[in-house]
CSV table of C-alpha atoms in Angstrom, one decimal:
chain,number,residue,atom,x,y,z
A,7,UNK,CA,32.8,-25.8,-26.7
A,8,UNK,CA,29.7,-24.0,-28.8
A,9,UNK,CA,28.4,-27.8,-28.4
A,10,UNK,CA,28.6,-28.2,-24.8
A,11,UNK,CA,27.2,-24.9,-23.8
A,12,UNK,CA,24.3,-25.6,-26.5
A,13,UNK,CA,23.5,-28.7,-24.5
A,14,UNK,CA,23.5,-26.8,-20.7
A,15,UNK,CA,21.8,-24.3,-22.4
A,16,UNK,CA,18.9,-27.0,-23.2
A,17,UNK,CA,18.9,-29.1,-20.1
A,18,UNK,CA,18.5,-25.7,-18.4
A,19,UNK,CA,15.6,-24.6,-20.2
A,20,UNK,CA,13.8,-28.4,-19.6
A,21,UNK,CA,14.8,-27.6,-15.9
A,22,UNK,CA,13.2,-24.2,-15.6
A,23,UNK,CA,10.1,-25.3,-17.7
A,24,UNK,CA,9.9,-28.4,-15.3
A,25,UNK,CA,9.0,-25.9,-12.3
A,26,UNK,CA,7.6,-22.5,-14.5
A,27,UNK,CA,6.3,-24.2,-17.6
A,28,UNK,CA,4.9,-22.3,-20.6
A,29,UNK,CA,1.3,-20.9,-19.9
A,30,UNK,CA,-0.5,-22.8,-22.8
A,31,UNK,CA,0.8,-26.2,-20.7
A,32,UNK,CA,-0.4,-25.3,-17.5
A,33,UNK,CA,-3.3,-27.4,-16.0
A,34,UNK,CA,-6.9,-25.4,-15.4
A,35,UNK,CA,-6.9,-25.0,-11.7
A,36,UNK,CA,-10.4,-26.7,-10.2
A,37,UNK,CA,-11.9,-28.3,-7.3
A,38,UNK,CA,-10.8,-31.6,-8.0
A,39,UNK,CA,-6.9,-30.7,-8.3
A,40,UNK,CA,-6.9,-27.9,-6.1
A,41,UNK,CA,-5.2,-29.3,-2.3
A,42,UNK,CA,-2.1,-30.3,-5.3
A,43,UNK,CA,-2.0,-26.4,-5.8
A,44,UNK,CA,-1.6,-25.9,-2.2
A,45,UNK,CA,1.2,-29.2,-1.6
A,46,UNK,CA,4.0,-27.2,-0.4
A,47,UNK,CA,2.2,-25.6,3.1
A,48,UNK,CA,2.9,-29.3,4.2
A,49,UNK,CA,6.6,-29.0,4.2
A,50,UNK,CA,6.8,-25.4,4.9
A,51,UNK,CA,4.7,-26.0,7.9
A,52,UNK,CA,7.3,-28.7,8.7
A,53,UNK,CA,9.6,-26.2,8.3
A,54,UNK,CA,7.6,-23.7,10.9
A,55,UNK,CA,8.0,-26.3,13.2
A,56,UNK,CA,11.4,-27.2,13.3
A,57,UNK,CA,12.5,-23.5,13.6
A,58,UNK,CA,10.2,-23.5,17.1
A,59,UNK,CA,12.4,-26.5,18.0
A,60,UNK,CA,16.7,-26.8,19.1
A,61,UNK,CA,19.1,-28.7,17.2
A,62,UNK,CA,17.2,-29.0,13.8
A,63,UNK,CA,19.2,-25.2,12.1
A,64,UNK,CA,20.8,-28.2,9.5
A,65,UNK,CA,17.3,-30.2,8.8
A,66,UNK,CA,16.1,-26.4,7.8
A,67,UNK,CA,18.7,-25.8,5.3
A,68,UNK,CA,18.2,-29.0,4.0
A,69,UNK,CA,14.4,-28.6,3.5
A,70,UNK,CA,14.6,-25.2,1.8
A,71,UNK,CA,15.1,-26.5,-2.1
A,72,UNK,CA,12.4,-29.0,-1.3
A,73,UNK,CA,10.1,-26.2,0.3
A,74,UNK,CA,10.9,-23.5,-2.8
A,75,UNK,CA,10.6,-26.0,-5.6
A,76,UNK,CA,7.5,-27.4,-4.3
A,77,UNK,CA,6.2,-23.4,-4.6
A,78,UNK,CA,7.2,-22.9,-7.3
A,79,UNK,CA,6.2,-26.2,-8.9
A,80,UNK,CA,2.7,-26.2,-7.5
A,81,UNK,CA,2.1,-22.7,-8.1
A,82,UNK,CA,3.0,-22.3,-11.7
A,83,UNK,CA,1.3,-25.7,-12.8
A,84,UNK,CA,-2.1,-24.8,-12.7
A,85,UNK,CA,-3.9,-22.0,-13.9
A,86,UNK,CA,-7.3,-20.6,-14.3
A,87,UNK,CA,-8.8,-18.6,-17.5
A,88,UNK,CA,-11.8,-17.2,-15.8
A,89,UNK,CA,-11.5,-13.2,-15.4
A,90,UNK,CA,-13.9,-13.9,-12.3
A,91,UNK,CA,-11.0,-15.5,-10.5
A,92,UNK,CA,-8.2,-13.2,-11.2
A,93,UNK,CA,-8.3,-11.8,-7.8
A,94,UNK,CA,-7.5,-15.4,-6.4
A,95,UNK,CA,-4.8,-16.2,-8.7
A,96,UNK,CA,-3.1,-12.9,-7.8
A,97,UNK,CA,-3.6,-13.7,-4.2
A,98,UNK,CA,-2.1,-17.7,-4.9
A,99,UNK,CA,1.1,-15.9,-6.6
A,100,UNK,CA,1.3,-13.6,-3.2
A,101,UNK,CA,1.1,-16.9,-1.0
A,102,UNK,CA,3.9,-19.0,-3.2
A,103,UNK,CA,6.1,-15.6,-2.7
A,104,UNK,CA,5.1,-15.1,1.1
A,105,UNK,CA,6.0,-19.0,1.6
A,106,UNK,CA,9.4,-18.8,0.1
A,107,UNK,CA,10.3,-15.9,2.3
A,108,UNK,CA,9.4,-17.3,5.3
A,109,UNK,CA,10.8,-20.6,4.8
A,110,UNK,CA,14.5,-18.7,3.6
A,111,UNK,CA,14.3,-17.1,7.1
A,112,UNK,CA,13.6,-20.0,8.7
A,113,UNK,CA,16.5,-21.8,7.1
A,114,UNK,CA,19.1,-19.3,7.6
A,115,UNK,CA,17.8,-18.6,11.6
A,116,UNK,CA,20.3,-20.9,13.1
A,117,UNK,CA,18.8,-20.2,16.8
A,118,UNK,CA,15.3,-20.8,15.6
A,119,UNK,CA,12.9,-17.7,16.0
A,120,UNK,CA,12.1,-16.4,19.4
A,121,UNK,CA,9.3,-14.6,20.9
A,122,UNK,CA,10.0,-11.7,22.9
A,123,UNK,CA,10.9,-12.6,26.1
A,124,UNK,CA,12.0,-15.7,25.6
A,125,UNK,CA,16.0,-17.1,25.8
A,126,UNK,CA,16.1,-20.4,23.8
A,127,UNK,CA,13.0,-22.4,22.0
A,128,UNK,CA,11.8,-25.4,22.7
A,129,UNK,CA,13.6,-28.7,22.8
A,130,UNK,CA,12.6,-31.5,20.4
A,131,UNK,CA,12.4,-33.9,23.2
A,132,UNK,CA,13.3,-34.0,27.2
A,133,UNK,CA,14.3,-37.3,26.8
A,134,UNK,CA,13.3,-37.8,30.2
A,135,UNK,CA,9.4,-37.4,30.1
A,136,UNK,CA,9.5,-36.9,34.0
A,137,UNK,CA,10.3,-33.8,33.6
A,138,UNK,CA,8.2,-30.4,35.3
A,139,UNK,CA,8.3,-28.3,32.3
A,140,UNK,CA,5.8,-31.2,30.4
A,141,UNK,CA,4.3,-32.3,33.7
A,142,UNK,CA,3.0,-31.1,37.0
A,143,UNK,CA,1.9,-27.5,37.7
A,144,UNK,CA,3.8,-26.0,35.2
A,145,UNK,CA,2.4,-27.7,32.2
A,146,UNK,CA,-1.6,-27.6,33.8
A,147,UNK,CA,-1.0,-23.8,34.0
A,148,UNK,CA,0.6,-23.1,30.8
A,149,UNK,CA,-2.3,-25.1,29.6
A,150,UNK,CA,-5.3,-23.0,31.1
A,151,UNK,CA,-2.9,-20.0,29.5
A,152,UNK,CA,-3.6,-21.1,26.3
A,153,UNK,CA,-6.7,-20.5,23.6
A,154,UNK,CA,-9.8,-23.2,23.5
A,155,UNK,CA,-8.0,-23.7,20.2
A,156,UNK,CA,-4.4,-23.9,21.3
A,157,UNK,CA,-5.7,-26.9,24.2
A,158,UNK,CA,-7.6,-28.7,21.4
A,159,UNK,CA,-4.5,-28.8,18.6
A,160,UNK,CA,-1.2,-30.5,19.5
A,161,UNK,CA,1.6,-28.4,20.8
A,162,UNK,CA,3.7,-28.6,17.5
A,163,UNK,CA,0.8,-28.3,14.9
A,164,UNK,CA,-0.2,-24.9,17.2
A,165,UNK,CA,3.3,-24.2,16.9
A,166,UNK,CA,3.9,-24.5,13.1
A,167,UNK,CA,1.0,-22.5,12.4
A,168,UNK,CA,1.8,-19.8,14.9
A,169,UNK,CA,5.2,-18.7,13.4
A,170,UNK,CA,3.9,-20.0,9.9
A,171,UNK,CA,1.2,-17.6,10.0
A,172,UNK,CA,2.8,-14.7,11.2
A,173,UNK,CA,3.9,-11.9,8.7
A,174,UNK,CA,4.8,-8.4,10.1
A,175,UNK,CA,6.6,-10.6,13.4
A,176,UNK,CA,5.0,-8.7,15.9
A,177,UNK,CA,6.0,-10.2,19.2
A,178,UNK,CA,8.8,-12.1,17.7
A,179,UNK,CA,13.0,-11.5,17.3
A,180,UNK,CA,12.6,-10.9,13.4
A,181,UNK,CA,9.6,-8.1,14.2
A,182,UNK,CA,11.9,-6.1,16.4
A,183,UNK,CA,12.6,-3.2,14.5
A,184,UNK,CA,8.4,-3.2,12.7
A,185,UNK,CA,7.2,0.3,12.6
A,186,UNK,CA,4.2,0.0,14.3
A,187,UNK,CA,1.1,2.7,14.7
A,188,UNK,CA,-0.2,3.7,18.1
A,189,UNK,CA,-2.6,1.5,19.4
A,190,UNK,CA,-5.8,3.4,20.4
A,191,UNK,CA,-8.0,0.3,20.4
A,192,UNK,CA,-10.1,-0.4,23.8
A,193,UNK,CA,-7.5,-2.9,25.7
A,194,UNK,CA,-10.9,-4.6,27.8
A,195,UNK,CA,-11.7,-7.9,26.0
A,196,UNK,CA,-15.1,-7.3,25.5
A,197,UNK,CA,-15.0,-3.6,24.3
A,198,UNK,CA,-12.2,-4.7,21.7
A,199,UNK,CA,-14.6,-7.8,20.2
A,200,UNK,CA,-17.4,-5.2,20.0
A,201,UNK,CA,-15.2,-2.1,18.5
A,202,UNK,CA,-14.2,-4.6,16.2
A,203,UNK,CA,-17.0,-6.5,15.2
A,204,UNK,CA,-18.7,-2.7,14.5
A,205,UNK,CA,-15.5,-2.0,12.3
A,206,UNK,CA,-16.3,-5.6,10.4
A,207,UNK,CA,-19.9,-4.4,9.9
A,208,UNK,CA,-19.4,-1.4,9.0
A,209,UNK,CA,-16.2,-2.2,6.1
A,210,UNK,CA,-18.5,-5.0,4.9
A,211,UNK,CA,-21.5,-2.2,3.9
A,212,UNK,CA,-18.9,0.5,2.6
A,213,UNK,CA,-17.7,-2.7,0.3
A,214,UNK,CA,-20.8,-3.7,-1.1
A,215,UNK,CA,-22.4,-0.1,-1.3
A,216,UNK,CA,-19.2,0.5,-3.4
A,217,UNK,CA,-19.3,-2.9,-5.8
A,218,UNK,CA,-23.4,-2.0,-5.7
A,219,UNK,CA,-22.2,1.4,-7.4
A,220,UNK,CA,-19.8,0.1,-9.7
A,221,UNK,CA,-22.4,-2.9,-11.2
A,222,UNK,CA,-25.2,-0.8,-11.6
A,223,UNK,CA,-22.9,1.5,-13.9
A,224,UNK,CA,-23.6,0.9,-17.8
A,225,UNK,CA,-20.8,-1.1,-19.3
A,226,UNK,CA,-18.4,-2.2,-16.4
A,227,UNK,CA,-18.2,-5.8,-15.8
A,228,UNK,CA,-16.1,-8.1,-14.4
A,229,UNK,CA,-14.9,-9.4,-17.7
A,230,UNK,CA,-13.9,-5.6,-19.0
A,231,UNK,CA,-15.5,-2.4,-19.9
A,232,UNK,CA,-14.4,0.9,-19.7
A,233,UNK,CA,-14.9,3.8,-16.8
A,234,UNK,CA,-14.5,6.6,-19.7
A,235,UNK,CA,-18.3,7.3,-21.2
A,236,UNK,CA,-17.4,9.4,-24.2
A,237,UNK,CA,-21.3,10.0,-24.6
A,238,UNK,CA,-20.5,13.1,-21.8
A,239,UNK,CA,-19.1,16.0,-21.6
A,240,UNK,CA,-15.3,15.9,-20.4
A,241,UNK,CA,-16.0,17.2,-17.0
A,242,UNK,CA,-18.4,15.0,-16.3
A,243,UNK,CA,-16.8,12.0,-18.1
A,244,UNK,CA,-13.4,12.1,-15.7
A,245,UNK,CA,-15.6,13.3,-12.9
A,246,UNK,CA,-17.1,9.2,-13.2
A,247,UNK,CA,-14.1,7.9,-14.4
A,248,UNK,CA,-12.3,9.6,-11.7
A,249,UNK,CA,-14.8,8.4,-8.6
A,250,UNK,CA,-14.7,4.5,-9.8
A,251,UNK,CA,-11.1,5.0,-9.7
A,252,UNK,CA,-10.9,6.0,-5.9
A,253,UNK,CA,-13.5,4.1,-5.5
A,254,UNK,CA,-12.5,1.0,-6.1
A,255,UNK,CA,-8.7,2.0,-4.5
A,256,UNK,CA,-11.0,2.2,-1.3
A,257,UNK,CA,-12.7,-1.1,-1.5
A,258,UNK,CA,-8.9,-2.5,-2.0
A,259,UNK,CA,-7.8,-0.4,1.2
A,260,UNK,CA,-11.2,-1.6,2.8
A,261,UNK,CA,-11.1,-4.8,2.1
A,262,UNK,CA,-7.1,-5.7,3.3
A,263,UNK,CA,-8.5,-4.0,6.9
A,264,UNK,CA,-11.3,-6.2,6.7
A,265,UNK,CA,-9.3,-9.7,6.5
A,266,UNK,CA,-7.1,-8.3,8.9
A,267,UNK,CA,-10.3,-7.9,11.3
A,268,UNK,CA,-11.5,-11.1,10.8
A,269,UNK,CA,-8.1,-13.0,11.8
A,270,UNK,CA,-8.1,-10.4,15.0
A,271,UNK,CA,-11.6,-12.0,16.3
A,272,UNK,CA,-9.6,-15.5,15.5
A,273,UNK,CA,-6.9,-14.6,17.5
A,274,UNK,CA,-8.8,-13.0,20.6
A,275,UNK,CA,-12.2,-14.9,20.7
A,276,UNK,CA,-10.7,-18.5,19.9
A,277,UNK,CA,-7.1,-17.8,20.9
A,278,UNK,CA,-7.4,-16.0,23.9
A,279,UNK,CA,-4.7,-13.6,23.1
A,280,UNK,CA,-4.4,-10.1,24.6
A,281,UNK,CA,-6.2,-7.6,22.7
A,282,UNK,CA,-2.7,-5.1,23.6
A,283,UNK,CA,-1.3,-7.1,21.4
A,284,UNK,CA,-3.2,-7.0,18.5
A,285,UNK,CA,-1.8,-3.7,16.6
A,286,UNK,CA,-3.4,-2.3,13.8
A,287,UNK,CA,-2.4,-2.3,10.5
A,288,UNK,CA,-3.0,1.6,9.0
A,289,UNK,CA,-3.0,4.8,11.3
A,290,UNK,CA,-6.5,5.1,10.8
A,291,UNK,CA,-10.0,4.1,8.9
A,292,UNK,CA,-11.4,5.7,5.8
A,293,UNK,CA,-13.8,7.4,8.1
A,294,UNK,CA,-11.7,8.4,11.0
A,295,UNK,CA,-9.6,9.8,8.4
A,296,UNK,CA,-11.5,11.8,6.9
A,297,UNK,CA,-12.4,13.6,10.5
A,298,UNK,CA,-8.8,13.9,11.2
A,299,UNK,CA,-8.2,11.6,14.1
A,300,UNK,CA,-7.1,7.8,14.1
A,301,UNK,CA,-9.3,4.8,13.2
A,302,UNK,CA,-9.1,1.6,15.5
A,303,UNK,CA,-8.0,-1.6,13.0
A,304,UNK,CA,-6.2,-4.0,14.4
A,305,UNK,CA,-4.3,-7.0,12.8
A,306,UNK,CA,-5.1,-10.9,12.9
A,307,UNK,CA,-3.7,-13.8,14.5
A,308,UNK,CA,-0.2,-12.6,12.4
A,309,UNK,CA,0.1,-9.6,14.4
A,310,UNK,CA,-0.3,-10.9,17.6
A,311,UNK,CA,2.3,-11.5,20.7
A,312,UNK,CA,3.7,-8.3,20.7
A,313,UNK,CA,5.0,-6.3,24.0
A,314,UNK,CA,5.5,-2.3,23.1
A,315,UNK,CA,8.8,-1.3,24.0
């Protein structure tokens, strides 16, 4: 019995090490093996699409160990030594989790997932291509409704990367019950691109004026170093040590409002979604809050579709 348990005990270990290997094994992550860290989006996007589409709840379940072993597998294969990097390896870790999330939902929502509003998703097919709803008025208007970028990309690629891409689910069934802060944003297209495009500008500076501080300190580098300069007195000494530290806790806070900017020019310049719809991420900026009243961030393409109820 000892005998048998010894030998599930090893094929198990070969298993897990097959997907997680030890870290000394691991490939150095470069350019030239790099889209082989990043396989499983393919299937997972697959998955995005079928869970937009009726009839396809079984194909989902059966794609999930496909789409969490590829994660997995891809994810812990490769690695990269560089302290320079460590930022983006943390970040790859955050995607491999993110993707095996979402593709769990997806599986396990048998109706598909809906956007508010709507009553069923999309059919797979007509199977009668005569049909209004793909031709005709219908399909000219919900054509010149859509984004420069949502006309150029097929219907199910602009699909898959709508409900693959989205993470808080605002404006979709599983986003329901997201707390969300009040929006105080300008709602007039043009005011919102400009409000935030300043907010871009403006995070960008208080980023670099912060890493300009840091560098230009006398033994922090990006390879290590310390914050503590036991050359000063104590009060001085955690007075530095204590400023990098908040410092660098804004440029973090800074910097996630920053990306989330970005995707919101995405989604309202190229998309042509409603700026109403794009909801901010934190109750306010670094500077509003330090005057006491709400900042104006919105989120990205991720946060959009939403309807306040």
């Amino acid at each position: 019995m000892n005998e048998a348990w010894n030998e599930v005990y090893w094929a198990s270990s070969l298993a897990f090490r097959e997907f997680i290997p030890q870290y000394g094994r691991r490939e150095q992550l470069k350019w030239i093996n790099a889209p082989q860290a990043f396989l499983y989006l393919i299937p997972y996007f697959f998955m995005a699409y079928l869970v937009r589409r009726q009839g396809t709840h079984l194909m989902r379940v059966l794609l999930l160990p496909t789409v969490v072993a590829m994660a997995l597998r891809c994810t812990f294969r490769f690695k990269n030594d560089d302290p320079k990097f460590a930022w983006y390896e943390w970040n790859r870790g955050l995607l491999a989790m993110f993707v095996i999330a979402k593709a769990t939902d997806f599986a396990f929502a048998k109706e598909g997932r809906l956007k508010t509003g709507e009553q069923e998703v999309r059919r797979s097919h007509t199977g009668n291509y005569t049909n209004t709803y793909w031709t005709g008025n219908e399909r000219a208007a919900e054509l010149l409704g859509r984004g420069p970028a949502a006309r150029i990309l097929p219907r199910a690629l602009f699909d898959a990367l709508e409900i693959g891409l989205t993470m808080r689910g605002v404006g979709w069934d599983f986003g329901k019950y997201t707390p969300l802060p009040p929006t105080t944003q300008p709602l007039e297209r043009q005011a919102f691109v400009r409000e935030t495009v300043k907010n871009i500008l403006r995070n960008q500076l208080l980023i670099d004026f912060i890493d300009t501080i840091t560098k230009s300190l006398p033994g922090i580098m990006a390879t290590g170093g310390t914050i503590f300069y036991h050359n000063l007195p104590p009060i001085q000494r955690y007075a530095v040590s204590t400023s990098v530290h908040a410092g660098h806790g804004l440029l973090i806070f800074v910097g996630v409002v920053l990306v989330y900017d970005y995707l919101t020019l995405v989604g309202v310049v190229l998309l042509s979604q409603s700026p109403a719809l794009c909801v901010r991420i934190v109750r306010g900026s670094p500077e509003k809050r330090r005057s006491g009243s709400p900042g104006r961030k919105s989120g990205g393409w991720g946060n959009s579709g939403r309807t306040r109820e």
